[in-house]
Short mmCIF file of C-alpha atoms in Angstrom, two decimals:
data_model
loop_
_atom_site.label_atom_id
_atom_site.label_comp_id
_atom_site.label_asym_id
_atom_site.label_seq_id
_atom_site.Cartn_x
_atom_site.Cartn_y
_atom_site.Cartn_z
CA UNK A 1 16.43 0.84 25.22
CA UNK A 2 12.74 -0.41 23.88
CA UNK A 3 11.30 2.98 23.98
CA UNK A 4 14.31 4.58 22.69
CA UNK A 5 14.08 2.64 19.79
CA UNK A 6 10.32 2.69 19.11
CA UNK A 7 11.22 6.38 19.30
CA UNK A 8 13.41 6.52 16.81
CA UNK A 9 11.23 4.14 14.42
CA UNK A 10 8.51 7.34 14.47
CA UNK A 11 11.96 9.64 12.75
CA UNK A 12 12.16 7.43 10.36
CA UNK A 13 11.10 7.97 6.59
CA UNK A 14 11.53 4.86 4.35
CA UNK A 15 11.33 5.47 0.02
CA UNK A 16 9.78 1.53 -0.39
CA UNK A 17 10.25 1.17 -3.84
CA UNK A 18 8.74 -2.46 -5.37
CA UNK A 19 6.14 -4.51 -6.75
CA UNK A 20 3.05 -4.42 -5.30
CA UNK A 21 -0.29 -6.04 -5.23
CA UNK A 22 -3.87 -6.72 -4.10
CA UNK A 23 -4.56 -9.79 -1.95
CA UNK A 24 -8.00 -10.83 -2.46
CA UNK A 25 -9.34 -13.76 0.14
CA UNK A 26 -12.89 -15.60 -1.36
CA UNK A 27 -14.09 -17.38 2.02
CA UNK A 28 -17.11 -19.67 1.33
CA UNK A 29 -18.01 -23.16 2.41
CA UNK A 30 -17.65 -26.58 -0.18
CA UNK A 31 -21.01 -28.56 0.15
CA UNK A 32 -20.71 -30.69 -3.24
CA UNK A 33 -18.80 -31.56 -6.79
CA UNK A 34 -19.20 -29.98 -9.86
CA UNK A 35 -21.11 -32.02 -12.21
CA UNK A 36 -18.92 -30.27 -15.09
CA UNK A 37 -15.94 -31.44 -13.72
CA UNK A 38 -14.50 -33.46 -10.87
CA UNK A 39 -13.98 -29.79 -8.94
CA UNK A 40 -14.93 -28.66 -5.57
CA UNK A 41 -17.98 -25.73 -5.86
CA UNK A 42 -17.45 -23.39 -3.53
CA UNK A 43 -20.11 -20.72 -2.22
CA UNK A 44 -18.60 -17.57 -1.53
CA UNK A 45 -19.44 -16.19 1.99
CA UNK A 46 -16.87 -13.23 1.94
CA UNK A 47 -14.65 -11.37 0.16
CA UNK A 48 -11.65 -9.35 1.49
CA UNK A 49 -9.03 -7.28 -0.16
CA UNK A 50 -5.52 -6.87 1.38
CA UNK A 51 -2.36 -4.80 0.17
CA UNK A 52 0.53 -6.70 -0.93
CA UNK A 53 3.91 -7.41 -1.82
CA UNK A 54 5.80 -3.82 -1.72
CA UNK A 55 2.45 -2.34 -0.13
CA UNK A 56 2.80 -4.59 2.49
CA UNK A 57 6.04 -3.92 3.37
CA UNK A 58 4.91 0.15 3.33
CA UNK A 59 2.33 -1.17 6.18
CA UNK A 60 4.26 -2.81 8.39
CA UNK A 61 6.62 0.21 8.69
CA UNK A 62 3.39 2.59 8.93
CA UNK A 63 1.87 0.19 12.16
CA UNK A 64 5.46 0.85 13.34
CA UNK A 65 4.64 4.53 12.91
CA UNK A 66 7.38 5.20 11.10
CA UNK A 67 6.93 7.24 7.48
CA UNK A 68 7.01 4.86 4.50
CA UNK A 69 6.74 6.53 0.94
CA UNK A 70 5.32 3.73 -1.51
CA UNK A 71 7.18 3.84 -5.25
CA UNK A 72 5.80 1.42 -7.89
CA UNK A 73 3.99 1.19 -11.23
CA UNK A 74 0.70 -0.17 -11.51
CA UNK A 75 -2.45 -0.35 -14.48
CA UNK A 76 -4.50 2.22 -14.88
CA UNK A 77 -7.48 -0.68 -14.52
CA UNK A 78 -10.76 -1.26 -12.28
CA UNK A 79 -7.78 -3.43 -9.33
CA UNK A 80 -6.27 0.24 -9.93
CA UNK A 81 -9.14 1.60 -7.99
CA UNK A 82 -9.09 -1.02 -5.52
CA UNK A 83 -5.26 -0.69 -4.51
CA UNK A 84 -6.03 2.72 -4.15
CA UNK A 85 -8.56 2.69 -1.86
CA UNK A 86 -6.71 0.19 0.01
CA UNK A 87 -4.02 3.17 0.21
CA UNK A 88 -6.42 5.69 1.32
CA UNK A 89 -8.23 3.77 3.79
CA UNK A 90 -4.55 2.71 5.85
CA UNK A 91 -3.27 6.13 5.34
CA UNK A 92 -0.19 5.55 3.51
CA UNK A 93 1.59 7.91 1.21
CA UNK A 94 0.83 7.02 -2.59
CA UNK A 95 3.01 9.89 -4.40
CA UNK A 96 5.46 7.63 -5.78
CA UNK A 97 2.79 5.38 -7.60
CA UNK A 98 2.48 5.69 -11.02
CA UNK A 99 -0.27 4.36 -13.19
CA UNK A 100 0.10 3.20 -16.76
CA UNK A 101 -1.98 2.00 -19.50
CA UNK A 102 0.62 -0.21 -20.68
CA UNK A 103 0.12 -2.82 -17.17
CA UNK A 104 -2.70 -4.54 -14.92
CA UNK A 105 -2.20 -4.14 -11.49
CA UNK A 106 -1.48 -7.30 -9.93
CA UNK A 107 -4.16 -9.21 -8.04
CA UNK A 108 -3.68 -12.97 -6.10
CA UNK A 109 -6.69 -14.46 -5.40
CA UNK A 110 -6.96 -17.15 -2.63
CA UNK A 111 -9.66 -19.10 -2.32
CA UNK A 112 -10.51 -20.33 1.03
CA UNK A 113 -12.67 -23.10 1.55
CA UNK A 114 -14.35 -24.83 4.43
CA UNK A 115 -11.07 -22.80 6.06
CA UNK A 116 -8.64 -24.20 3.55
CA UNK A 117 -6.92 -22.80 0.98
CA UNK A 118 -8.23 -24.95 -2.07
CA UNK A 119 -6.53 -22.59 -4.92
CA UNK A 120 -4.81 -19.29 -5.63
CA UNK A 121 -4.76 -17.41 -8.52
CA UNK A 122 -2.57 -14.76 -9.98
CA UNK A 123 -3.62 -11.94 -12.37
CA UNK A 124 -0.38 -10.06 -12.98
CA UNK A 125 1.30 -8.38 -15.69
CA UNK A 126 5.63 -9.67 -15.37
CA UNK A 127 6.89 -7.61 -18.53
CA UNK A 128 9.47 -5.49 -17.78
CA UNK A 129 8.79 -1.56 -17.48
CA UNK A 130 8.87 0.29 -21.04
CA UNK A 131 11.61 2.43 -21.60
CA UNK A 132 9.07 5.34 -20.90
CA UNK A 133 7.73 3.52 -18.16
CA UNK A 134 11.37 3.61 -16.53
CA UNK A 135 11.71 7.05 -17.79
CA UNK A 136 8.71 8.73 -15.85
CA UNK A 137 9.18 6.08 -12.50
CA UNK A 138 13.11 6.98 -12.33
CA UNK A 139 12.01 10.54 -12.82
CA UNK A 140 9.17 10.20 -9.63
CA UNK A 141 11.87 8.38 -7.51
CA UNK A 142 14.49 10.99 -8.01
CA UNK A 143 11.60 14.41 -7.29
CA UNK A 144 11.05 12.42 -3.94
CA UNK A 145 14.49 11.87 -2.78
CA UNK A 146 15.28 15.54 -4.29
CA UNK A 147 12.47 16.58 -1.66
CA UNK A 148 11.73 14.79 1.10
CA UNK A 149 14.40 13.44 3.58
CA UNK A 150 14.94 9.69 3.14
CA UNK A 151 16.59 7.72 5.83
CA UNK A 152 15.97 4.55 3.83
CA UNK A 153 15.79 2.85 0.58
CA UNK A 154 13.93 -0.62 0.65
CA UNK A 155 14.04 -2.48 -2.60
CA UNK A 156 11.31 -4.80 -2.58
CA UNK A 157 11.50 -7.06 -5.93
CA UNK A 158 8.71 -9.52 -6.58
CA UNK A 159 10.17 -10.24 -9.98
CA UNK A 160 7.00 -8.67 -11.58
CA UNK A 161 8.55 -6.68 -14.08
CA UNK A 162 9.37 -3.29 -12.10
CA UNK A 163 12.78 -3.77 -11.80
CA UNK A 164 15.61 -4.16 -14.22
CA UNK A 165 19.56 -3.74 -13.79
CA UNK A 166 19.67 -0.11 -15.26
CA UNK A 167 16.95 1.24 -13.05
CA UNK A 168 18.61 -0.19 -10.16
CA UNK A 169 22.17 1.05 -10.83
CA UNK A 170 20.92 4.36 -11.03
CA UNK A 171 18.78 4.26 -8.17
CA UNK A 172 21.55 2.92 -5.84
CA UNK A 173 23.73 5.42 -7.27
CA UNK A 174 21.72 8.07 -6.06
CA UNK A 175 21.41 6.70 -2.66
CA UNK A 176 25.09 6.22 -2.48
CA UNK A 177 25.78 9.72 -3.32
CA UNK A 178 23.21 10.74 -0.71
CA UNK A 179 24.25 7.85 1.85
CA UNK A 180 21.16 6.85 2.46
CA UNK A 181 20.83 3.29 4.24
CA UNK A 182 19.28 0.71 1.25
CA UNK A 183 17.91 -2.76 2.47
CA UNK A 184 16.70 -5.42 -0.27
CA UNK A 185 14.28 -8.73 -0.28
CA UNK A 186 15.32 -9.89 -3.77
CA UNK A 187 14.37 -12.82 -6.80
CA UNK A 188 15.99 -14.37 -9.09
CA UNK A 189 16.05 -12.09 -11.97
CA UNK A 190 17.77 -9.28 -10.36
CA UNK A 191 19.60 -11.07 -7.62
CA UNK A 192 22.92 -9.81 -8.93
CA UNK A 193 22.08 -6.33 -9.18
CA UNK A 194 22.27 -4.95 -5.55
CA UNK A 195 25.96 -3.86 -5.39
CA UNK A 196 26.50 -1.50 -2.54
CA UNK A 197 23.46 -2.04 -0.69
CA UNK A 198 23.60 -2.19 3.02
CA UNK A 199 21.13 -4.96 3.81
CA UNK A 200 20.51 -8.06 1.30
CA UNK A 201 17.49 -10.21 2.72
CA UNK A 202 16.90 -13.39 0.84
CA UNK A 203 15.10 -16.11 2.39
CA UNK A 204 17.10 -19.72 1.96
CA UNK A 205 15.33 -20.75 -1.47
CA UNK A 206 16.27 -17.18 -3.01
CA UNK A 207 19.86 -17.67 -2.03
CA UNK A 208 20.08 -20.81 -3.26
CA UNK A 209 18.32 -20.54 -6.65
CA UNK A 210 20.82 -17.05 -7.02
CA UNK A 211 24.08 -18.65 -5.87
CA UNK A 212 23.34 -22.06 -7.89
CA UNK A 213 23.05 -24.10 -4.88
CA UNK A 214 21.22 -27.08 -3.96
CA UNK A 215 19.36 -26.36 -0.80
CA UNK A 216 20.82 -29.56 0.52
CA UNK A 217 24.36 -27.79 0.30
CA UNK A 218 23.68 -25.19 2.26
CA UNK A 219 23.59 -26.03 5.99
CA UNK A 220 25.16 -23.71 8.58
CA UNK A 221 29.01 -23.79 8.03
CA UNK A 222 28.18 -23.40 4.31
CA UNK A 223 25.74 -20.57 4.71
CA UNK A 224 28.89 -18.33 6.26
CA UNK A 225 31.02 -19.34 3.89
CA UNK A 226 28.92 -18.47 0.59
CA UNK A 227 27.20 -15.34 2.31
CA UNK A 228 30.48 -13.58 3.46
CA UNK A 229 32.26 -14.88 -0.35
CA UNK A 230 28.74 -12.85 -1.93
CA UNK A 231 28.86 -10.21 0.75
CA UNK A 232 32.58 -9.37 -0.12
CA UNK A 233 32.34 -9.40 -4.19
CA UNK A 234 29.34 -7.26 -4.03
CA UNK A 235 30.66 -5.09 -1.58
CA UNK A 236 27.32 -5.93 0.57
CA UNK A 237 27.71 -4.61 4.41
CA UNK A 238 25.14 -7.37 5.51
CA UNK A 239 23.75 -10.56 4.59
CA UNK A 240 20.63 -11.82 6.21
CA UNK A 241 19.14 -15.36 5.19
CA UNK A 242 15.70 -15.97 6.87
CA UNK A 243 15.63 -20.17 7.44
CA UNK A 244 11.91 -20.77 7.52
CA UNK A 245 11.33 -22.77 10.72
CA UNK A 246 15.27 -22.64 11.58
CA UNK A 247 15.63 -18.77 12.41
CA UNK A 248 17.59 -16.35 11.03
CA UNK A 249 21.72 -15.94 9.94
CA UNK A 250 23.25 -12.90 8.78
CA UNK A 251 26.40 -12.26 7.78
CA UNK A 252 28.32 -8.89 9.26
CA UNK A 253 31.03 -8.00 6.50
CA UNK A 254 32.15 -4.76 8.23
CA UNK A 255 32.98 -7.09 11.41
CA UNK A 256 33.59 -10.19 10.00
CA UNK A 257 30.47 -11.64 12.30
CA UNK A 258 28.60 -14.42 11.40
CA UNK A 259 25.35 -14.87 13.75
CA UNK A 260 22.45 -17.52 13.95
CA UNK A 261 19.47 -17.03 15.49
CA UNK A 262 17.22 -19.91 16.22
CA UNK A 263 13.09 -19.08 15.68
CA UNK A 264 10.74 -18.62 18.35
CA UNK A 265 8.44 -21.34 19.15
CA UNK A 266 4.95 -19.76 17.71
CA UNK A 267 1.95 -21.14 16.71
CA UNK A 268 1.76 -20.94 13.01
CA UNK A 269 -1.29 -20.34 10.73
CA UNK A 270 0.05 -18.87 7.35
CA UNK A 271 3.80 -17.89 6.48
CA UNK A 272 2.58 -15.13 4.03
CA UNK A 273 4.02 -11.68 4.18
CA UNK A 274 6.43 -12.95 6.80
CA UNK A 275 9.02 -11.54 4.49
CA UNK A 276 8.31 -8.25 4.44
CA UNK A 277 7.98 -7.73 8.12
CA UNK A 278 11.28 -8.94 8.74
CA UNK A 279 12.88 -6.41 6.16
CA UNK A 280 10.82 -3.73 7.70
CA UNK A 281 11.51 -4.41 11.22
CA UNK A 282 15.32 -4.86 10.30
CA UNK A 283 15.76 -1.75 8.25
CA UNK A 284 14.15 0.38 10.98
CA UNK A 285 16.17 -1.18 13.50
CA UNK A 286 19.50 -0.78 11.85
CA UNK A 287 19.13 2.91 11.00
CA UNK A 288 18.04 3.55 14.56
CA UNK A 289 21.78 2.45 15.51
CA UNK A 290 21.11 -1.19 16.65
CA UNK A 291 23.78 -4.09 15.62
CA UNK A 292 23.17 -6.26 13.27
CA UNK A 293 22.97 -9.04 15.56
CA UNK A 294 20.06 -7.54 17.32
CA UNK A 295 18.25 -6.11 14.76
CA UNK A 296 18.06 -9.76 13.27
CA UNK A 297 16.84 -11.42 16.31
CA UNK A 298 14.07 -8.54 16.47
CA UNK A 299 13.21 -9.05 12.61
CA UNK A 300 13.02 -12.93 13.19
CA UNK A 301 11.16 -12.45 16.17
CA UNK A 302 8.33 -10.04 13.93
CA UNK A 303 8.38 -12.62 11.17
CA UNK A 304 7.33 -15.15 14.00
CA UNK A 305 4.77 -13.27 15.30
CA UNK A 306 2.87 -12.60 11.70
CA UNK A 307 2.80 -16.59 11.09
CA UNK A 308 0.25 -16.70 14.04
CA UNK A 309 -2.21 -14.60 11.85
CA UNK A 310 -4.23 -15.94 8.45
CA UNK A 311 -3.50 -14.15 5.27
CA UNK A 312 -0.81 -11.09 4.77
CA UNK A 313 -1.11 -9.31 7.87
CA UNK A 314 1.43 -6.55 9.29
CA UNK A 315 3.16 -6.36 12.92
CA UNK A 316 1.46 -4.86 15.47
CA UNK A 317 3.14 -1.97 16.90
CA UNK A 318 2.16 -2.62 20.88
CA UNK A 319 2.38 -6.64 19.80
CA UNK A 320 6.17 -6.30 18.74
CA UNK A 321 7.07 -4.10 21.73
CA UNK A 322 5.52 -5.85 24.57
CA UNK A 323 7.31 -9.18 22.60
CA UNK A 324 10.95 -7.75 22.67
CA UNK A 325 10.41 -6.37 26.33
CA UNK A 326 9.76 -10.33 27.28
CA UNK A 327 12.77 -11.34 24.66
CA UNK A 328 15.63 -9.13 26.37
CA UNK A 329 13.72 -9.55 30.02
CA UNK A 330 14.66 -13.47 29.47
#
């Protein structure tokens, strides 16, 4: 069954269509105050650039050796270069990103000293695309799916401007018409705009900021009943919540199935990026024909295994096969 499906994650050709970023890490060491201000100085030792947000999500299904095609808008600025570099150096297909002059490409920087993170820093651009802007990204999106065959749609929104409720509508109605599989990891702008997607990933904040909720209302028996009630009026087949330290519940509306999943005892070091290797592993595990009950325990247990690592790092192909081997073997 394991190889079978690692098999079928090399067919598989995922459109990832979202924000995305640069990660940049400043490592140094703190040895004394500023006399300007009551601030830590810190000397800076090393600096490393990572891909994130959307881009991540495009790795993780690349170390999975499947065939992720990256979609997204970003400046046409010196980070610019940097992102893509970044692109060129993992290998990953860039035709779908579009620069513009009217944007900056969006850099977080984390600064990292004495090996704690002291402050982060976001340079980002959250206006939403021009109507040009939408004009010439809709246009890119629809010469890739007209051309290359797309197993899967992942909408990755960072609320950073890229998506707004037009551009989604028609995107989805183009993978409807095509029936091609679409997954999402949404925010709170757009969290009502996914109507007929197959896969809606929010993590437990993101549901309850979008359904109104206070997180203290929304233990177990109350997760099923709000995710199948949002499942069914957005005509959603699935419904996966990831619950931090808790595990993983998705709803099955085609079944009527509601499954937990509890997490796996790991050792974590940072929960960043987690996110998008659960969509990635669960999207690539749902078109290759496993259930939705399975395909969340093997997304929660990929999320899991990322938390061991610093920074935004993507699964590990031979990592996340050798772990699901011991998972069904127990």
């Amino acid at each position: 069954m394991i190889d079978a499906l690692f098999n079928n994650f090399r067919k598989s050709t995922v459109l990832v269509i979202g924000d995305v970023m640069i990660d940049c890490y400043l490592v140094g060491k703190v040895s004394r105050i500023s006399p300007e201000a009551p601030v830590p100085i810190m000397d800076v030792q090393h600096r490393e650039y990572r891909l994130g947000g959307a881009a991540n999500v495009a790795l993780n299904l690349k170390e999975l050796k499947a065939s992720p095609i990256l979609c997204s808008v970003i400046g046409n600025d010196d980070k610019a270069h940097i992102f893509n570099d970044l692109m060129k150096q993992y290998e990953l297909n860039s035709l779908g990103i579009v620069p513009s002059s009217e944007r900056k490409t969006t850099i977080k920087y984390r600064v990292i000293g004495n090996k704690a993170q002291m402050l982060r820093i976001d340079d980002e651009d959250k206006c939403i695309l021009s109507e040009e802007e939408r004009e010439i990204f809709l246009r890119k999106i629809n010469q890739i799916i007209d051309h290359q065959p797309i197993d899967a749609i992942i909408f990755e929104d960072y609320d950073k401007g890229l998506f707004c409720e037009e551009l989604l509508q028609q995107v989805i109605g183009i993978a409807k018409k095509r029936d091609i599989f679409m997954a999402v990891d949404p925010k709170k702008r757009n969290f009502h705009h996914y109507q007929y997607v197959n896969l809606f990933k929010p993590n437990l904040l993101e549901l309850s900021i979008g359904l109104k909720k206070e997180m203290s209302e929304l233990n177990i028996p109350d997760l099923h009943t709000l995710t199948k009630e949002f499942a069914i009026q957005n005509h959603i087949d699935l419904v996966m919540t990831t619950l931090s330290e808790k595990g993983v519940a998705i709803y099955d509306r085609i079944h009527d199935q509601f499954h937990t999943h509890p997490a796996f005892l790991r050792n974590i070091s940072d929960v960043s990026g987690a996110g998008d290797t659960v969509i990635s592993v669960a999207t690539l595990c749902l078109i290759a024909g496993q259930s939705a009950q399975v395909s969340a325990q093997i997304a929660n247990l990929a999320g899991g295994i990322v938390c061991e690592y610093a920074g935004v790092v993507p699964i590990r192909y031979q990592q996340l096969k050798e772990e699901i081997l011991k998972l069904f073997a127990s």
